[in-house]
PDB file of C-alpha atoms in Angstrom:
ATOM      1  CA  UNK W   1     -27.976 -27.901  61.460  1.00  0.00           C
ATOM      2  CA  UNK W   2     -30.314 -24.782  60.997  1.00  0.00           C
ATOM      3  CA  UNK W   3     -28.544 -21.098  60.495  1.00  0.00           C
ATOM      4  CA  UNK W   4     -29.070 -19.032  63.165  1.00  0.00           C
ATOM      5  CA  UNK W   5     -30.930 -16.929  61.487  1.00  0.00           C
ATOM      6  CA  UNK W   6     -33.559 -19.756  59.131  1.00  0.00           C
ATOM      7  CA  UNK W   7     -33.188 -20.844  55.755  1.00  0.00           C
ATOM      8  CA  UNK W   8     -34.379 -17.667  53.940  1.00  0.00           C
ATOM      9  CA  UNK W   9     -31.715 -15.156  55.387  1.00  0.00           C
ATOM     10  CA  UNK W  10     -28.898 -17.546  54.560  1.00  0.00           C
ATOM     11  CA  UNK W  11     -29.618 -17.713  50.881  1.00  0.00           C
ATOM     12  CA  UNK W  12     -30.389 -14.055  51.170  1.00  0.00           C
ATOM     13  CA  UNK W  13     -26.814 -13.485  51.987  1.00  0.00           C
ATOM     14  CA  UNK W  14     -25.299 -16.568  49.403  1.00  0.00           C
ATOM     15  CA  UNK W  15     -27.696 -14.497  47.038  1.00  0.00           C
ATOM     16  CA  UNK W  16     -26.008 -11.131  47.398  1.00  0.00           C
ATOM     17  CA  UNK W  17     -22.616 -12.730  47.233  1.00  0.00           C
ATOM     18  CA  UNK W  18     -23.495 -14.281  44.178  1.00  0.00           C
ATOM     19  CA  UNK W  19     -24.506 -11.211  42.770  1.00  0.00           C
ATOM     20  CA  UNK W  20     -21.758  -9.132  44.146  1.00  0.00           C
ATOM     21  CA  UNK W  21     -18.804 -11.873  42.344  1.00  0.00           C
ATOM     22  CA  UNK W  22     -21.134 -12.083  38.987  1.00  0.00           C
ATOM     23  CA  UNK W  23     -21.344  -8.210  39.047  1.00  0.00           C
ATOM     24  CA  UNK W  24     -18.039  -7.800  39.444  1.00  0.00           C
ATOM     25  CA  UNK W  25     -17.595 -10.455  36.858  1.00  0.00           C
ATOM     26  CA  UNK W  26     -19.299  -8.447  34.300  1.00  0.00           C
ATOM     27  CA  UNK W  27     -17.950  -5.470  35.369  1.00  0.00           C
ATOM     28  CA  UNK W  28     -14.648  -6.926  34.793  1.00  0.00           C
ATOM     29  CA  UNK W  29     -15.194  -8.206  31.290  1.00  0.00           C
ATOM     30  CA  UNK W  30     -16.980  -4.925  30.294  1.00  0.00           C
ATOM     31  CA  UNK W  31     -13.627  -2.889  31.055  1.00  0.00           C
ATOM     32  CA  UNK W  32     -11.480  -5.132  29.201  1.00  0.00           C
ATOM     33  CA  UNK W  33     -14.117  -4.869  26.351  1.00  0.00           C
ATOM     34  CA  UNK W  34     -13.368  -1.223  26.665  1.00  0.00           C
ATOM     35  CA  UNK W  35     -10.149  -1.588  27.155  1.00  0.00           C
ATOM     36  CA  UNK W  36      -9.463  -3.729  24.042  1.00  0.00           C
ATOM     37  CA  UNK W  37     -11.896  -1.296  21.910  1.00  0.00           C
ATOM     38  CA  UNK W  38      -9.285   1.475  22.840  1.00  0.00           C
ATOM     39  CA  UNK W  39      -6.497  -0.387  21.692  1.00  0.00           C
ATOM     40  CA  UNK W  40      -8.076  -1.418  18.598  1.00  0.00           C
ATOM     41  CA  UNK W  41      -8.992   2.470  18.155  1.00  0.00           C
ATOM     42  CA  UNK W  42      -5.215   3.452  18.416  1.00  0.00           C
ATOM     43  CA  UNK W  43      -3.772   0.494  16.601  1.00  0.00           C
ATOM     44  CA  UNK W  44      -6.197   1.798  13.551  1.00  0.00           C
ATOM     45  CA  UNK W  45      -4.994   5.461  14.023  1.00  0.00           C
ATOM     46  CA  UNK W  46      -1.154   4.239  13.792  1.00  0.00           C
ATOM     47  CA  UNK W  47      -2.548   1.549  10.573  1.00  0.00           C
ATOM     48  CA  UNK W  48      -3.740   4.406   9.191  1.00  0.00           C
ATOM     49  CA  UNK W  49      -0.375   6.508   8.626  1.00  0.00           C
ATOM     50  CA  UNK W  50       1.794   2.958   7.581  1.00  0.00           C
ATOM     51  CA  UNK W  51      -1.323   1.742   4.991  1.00  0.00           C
ATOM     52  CA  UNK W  52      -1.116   5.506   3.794  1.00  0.00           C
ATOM     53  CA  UNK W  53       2.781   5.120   2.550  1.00  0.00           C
ATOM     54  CA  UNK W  54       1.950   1.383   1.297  1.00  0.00           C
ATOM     55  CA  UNK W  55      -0.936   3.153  -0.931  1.00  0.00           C
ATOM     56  CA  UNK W  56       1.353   6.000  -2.034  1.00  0.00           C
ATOM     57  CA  UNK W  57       3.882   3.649  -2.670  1.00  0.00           C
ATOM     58  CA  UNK W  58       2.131   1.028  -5.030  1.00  0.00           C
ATOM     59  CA  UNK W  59       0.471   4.097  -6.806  1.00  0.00           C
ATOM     60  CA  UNK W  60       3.634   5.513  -7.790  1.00  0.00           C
ATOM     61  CA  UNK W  61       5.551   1.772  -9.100  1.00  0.00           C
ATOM     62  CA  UNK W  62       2.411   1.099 -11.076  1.00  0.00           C
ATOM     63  CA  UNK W  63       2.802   5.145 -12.237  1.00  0.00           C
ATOM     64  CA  UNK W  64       6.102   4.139 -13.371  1.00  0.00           C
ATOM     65  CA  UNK W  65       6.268   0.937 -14.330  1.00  0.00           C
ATOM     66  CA  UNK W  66       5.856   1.633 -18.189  1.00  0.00           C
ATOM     67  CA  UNK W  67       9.399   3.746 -17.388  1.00  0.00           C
ATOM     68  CA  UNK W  68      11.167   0.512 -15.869  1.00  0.00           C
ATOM     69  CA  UNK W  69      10.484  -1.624 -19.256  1.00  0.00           C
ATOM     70  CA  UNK W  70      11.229   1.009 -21.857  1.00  0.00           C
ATOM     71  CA  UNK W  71      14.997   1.128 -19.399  1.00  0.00           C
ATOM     72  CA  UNK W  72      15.321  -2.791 -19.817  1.00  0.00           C
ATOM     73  CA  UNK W  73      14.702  -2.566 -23.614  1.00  0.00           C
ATOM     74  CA  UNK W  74      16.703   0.196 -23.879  1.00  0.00           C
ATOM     75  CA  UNK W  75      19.707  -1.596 -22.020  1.00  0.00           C
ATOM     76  CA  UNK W  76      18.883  -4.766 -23.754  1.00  0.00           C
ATOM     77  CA  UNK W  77      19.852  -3.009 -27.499  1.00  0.00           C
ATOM     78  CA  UNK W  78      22.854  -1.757 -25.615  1.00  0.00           C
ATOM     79  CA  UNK W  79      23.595  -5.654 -24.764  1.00  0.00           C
ATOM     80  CA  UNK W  80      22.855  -6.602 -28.211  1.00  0.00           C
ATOM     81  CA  UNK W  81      24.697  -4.359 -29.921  1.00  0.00           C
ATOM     82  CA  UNK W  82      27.744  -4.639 -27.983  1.00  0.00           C
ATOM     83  CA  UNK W  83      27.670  -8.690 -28.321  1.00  0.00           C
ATOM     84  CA  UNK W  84      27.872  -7.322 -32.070  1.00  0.00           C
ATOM     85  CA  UNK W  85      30.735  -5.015 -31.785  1.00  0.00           C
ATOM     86  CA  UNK W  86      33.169  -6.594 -29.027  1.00  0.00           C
ATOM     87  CA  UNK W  87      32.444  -3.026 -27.056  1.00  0.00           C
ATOM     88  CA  UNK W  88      30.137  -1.324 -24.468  1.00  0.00           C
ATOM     89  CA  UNK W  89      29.682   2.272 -25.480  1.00  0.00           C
ATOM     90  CA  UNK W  90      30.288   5.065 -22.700  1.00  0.00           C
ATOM     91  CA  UNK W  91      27.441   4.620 -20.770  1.00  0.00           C
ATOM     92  CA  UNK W  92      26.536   7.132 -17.516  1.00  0.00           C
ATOM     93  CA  UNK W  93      23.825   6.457 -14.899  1.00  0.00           C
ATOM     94  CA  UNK W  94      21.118   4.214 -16.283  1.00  0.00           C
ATOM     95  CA  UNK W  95      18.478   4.439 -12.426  1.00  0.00           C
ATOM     96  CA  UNK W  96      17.036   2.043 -11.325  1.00  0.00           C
ATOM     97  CA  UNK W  97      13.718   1.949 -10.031  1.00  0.00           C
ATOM     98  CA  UNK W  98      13.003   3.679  -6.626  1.00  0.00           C
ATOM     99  CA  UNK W  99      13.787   1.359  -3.476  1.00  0.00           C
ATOM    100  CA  UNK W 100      11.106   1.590  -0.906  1.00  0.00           C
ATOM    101  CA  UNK W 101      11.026  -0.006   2.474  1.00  0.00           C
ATOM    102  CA  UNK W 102       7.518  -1.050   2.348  1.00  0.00           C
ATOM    103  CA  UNK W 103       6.825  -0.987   6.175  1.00  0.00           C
ATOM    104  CA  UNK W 104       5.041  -3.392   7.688  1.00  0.00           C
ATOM    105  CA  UNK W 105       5.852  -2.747  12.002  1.00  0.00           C
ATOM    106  CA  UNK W 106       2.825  -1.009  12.933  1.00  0.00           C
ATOM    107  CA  UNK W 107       0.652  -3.983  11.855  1.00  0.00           C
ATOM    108  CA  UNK W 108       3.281  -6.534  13.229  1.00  0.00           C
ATOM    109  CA  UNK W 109       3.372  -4.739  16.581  1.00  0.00           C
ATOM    110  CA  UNK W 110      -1.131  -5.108  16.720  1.00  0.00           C
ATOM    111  CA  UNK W 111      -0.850  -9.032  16.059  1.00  0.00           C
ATOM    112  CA  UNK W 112       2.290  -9.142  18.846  1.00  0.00           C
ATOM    113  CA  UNK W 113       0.239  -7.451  21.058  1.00  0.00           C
ATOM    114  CA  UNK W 114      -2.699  -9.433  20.099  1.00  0.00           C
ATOM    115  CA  UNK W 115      -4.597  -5.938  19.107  1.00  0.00           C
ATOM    116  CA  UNK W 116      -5.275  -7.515  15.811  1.00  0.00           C
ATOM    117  CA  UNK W 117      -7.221 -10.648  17.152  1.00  0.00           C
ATOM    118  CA  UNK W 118      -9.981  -8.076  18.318  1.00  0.00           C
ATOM    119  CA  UNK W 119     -10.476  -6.245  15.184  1.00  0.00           C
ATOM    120  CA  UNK W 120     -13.745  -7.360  12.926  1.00  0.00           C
ATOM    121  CA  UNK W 121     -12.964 -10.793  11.219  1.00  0.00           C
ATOM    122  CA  UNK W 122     -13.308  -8.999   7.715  1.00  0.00           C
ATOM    123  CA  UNK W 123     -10.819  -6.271   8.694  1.00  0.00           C
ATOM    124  CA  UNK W 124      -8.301  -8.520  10.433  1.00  0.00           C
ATOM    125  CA  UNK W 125      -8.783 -10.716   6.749  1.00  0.00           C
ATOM    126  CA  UNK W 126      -7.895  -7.577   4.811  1.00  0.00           C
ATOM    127  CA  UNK W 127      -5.131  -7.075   6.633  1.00  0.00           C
ATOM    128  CA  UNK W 128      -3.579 -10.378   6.730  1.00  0.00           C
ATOM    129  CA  UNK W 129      -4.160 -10.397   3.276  1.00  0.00           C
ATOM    130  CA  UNK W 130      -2.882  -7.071   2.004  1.00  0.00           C
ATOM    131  CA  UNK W 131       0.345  -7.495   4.523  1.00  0.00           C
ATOM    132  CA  UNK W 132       1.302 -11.006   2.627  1.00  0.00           C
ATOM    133  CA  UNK W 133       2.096  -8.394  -0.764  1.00  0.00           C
ATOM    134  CA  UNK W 134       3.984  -6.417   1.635  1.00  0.00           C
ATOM    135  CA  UNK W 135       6.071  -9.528   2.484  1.00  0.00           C
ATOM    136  CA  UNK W 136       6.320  -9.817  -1.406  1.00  0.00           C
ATOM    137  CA  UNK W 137       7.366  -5.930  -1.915  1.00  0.00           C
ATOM    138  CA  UNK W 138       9.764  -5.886   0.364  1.00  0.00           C
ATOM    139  CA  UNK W 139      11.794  -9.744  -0.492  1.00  0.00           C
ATOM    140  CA  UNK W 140      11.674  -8.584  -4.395  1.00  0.00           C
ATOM    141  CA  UNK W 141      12.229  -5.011  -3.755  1.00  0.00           C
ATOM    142  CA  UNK W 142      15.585  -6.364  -2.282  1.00  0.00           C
ATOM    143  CA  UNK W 143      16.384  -8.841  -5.051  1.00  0.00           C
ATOM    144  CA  UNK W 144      15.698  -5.979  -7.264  1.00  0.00           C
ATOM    145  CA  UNK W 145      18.401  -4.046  -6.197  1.00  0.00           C
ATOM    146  CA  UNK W 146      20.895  -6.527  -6.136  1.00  0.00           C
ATOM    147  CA  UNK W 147      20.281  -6.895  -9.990  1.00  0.00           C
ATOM    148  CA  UNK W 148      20.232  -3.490 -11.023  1.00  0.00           C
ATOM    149  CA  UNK W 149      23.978  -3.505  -9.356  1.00  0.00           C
ATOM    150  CA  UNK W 150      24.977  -6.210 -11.571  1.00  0.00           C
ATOM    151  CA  UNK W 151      23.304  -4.407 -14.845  1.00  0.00           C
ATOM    152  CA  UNK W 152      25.475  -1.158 -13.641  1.00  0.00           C
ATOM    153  CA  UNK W 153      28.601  -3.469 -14.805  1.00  0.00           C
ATOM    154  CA  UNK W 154      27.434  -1.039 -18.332  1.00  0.00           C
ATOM    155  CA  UNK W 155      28.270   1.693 -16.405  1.00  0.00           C
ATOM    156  CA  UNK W 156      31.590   3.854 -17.591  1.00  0.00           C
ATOM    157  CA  UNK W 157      33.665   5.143 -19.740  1.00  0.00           C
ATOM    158  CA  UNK W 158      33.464   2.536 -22.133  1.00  0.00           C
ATOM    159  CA  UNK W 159      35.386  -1.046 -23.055  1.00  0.00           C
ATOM    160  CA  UNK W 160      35.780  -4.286 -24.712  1.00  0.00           C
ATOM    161  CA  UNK W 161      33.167  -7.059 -23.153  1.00  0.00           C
ATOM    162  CA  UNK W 162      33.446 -10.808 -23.514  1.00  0.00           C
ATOM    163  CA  UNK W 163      30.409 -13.026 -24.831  1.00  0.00           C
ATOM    164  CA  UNK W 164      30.288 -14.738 -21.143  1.00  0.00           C
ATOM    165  CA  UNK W 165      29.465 -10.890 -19.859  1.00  0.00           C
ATOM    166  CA  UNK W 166      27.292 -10.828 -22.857  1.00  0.00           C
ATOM    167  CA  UNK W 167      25.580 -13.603 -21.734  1.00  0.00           C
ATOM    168  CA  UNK W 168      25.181 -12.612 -17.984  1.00  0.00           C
ATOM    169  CA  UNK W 169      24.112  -8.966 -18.755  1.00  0.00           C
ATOM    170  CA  UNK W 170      21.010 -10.667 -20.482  1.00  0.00           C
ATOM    171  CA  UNK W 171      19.720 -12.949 -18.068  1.00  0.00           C
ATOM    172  CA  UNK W 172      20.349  -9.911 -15.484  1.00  0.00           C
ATOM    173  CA  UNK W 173      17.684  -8.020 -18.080  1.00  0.00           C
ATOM    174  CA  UNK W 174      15.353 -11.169 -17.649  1.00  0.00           C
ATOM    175  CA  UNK W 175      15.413 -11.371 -13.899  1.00  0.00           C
ATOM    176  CA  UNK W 176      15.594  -7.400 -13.707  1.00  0.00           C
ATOM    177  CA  UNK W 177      12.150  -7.654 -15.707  1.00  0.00           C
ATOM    178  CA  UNK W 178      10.619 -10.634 -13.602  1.00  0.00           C
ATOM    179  CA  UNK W 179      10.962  -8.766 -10.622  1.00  0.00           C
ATOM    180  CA  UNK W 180       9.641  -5.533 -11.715  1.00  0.00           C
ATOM    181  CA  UNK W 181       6.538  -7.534 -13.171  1.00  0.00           C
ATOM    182  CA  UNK W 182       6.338  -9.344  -9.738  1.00  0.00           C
ATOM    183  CA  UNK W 183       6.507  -5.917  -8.026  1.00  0.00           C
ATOM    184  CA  UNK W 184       3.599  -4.539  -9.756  1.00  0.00           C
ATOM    185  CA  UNK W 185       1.429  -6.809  -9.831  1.00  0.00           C
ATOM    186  CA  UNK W 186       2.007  -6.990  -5.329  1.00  0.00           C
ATOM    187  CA  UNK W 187       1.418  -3.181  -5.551  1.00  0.00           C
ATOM    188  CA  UNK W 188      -1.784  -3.266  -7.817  1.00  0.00           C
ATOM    189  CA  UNK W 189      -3.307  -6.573  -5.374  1.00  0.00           C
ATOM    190  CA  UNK W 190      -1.855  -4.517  -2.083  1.00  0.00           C
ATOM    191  CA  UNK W 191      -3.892  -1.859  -3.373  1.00  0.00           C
ATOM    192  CA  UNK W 192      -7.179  -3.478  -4.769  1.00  0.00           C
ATOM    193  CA  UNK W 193      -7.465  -4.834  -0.713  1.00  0.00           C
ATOM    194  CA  UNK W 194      -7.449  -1.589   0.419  1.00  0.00           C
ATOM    195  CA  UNK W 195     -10.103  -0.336  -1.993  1.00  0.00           C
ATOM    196  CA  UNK W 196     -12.144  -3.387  -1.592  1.00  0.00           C
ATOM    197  CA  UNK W 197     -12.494  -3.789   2.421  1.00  0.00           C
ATOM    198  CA  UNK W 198     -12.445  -0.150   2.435  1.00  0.00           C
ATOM    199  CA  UNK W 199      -9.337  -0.438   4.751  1.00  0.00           C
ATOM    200  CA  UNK W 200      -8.762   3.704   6.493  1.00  0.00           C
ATOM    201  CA  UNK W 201      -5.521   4.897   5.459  1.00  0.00           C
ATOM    202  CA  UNK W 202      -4.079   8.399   5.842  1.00  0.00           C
ATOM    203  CA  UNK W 203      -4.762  10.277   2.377  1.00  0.00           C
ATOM    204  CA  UNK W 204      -2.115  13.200   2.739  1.00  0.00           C
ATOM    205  CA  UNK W 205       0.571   9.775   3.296  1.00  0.00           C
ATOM    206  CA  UNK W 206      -0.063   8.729   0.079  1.00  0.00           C
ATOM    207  CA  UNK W 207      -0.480  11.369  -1.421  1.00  0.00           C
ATOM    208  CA  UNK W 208       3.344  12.071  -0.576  1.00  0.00           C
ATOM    209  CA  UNK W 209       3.711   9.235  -2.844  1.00  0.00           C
ATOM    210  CA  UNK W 210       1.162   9.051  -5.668  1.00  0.00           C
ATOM    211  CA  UNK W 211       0.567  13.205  -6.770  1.00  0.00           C
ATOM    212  CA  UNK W 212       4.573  12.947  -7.705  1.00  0.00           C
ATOM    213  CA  UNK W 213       5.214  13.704 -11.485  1.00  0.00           C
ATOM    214  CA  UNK W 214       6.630  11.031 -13.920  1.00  0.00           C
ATOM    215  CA  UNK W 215       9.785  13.387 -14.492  1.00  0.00           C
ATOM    216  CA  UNK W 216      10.631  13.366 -10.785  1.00  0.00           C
ATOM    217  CA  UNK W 217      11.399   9.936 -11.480  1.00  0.00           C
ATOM    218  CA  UNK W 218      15.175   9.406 -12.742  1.00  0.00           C
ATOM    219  CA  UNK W 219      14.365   5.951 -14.038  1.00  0.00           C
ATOM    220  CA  UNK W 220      11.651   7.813 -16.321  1.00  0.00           C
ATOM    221  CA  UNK W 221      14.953  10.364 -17.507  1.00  0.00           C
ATOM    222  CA  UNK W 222      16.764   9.532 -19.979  1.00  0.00           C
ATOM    223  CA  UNK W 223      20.311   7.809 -19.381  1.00  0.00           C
ATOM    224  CA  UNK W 224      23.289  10.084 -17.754  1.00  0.00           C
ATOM    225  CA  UNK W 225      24.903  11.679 -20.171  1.00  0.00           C
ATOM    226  CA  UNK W 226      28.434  11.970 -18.555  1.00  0.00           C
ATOM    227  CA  UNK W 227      29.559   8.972 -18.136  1.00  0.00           C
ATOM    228  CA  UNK W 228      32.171   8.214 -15.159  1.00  0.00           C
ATOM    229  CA  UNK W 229      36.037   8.104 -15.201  1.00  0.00           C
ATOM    230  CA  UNK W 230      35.631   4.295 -14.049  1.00  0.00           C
ATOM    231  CA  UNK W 231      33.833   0.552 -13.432  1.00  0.00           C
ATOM    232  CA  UNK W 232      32.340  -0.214 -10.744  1.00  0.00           C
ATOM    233  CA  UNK W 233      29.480   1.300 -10.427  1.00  0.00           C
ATOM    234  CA  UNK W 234      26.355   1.037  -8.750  1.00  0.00           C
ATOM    235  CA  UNK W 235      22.665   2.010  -7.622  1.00  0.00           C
ATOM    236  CA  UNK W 236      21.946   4.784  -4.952  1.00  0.00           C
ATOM    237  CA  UNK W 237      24.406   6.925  -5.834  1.00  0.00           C
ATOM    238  CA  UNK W 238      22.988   9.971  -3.936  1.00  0.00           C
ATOM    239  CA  UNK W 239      21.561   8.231  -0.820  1.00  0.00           C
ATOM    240  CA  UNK W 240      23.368   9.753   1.611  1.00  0.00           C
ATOM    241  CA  UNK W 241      22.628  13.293   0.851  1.00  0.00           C
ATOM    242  CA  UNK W 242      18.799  12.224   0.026  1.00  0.00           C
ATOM    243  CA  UNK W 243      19.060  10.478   3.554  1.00  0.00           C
ATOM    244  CA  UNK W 244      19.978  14.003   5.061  1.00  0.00           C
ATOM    245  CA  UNK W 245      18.013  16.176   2.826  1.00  0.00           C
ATOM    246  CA  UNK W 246      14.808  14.158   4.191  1.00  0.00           C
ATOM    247  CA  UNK W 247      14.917  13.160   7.968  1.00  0.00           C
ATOM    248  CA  UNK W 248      13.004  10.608   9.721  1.00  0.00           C
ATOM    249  CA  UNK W 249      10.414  12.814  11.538  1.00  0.00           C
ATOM    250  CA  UNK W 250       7.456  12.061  14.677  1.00  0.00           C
ATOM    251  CA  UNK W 251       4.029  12.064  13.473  1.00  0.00           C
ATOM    252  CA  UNK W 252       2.189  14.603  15.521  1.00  0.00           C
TER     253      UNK W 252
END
């Protein structure tokens, strides 16, 4: 059967239809190109403030890091010379190293969303990369802790120790060492990434971090000199009142 109207007009009309849906099409895939580039832009702005503690961060344990193995030899001779003498001396804080959280949300939250998947292959690389140390950081930075609490079994007002204490306060020193090794080296490759993709992070964040003197460190002080009335001691002794002297605050 012929359209009313021929051949030529009908195909006209399929033609603009056509047209119209592959317009719309592109239209369509356009906004969502814009759409995503938007998202990537924000996702980048957010990256930008968590890559900028990271930085800050791994600048100031590699800062410090000579501080953490001059502590461990210096509790180590402690060790050894009360396996010697039957007797820990009276011992007051020894610090730790400084915990850190090592945040990783803001880049979690882009590859939840699926933000990530649309950044440059390179970048999204860089990222997956430099976020695997960050995974690192923050499982030893944990295990960390949980050692210095056993090596603050030294800390008091002095007493008789048995060889089997002896013998655990050492391999504490060992393990306390590993992990500070371990943590260093995930802060130097975190921040060799950075430098080498050329990954935007916020300067003044790290900065925070990294312009910090070595004496604001109290595991780069020497150890406490009053030494408490009792056992039982343990890291974080002031984290409460550091917790309220420094509140969480919105970036604006």
């Amino acid at each position: 059967m012929k359209p009313r109207n021929g051949w030529r007009t009908f195909f006209d009309e399929v033609g603009k239809i056509v047209l119209g849906v592959l317009v719309a099409l592109g239209l369509g895939v356009i906004a969502t190109e814009i759409g995503w580039r938007v998202e990537v832009g924000r996702a980048r702005e957010a990256l930008a403030f968590e890559l900028g503690e990271t930085v800050g961060q791994a600048d100031e344990r590699i800062k410090y890091a000579p501080c953490v193995e001059r502590r461990l030899d210096e509790l180590a001779g402690i060790v050894e010379a009360a396996a010697i003498s039957g007797r820990i001396p009276p011992l007051g804080e020894i610090y730790g190293p400084s915990f850190r959280t090592w945040n990783r949300g803001v880049w979690d939250s882009a590859v939840s969303s699926q933000t990530a998947s649309h950044f440059p292959r390179e970048e999204t690389e860089a990222f997956v990369s430099l976020n695997e140390f960050v995974n690192l950081l923050q499982e030893t930075g944990i295990r960390e802790l949980e050692v210095w609490t056993t090596l603050y079994g030294v800390v008091g007002p002095g007493r008789a120790i048995l060889p089997g204490e002896v013998a655990s306060l050492r391999e504490a020193i060992g393990k306390a060492r590993f992990l500070h090794r371990m943590i260093s080296m995930a802060a130097i490759r975190g921040n060799q990434i950075a430098v080498a993709f050329d990954l935007i992070y916020d300067d003044a964040t790290a900065r925070d971090y990294s312009d910090r003197p070595l004496s604001s460190y109290n595991i780069c002080k020497p150890i406490g000199a009053d030494a408490p009335k009792s056992y039982g001691q343990a890291p974080l002794r002031n984290i409460l009142q550091r917790a309220a002297e420094n509140p969480i605050t919105r970036i604006r």
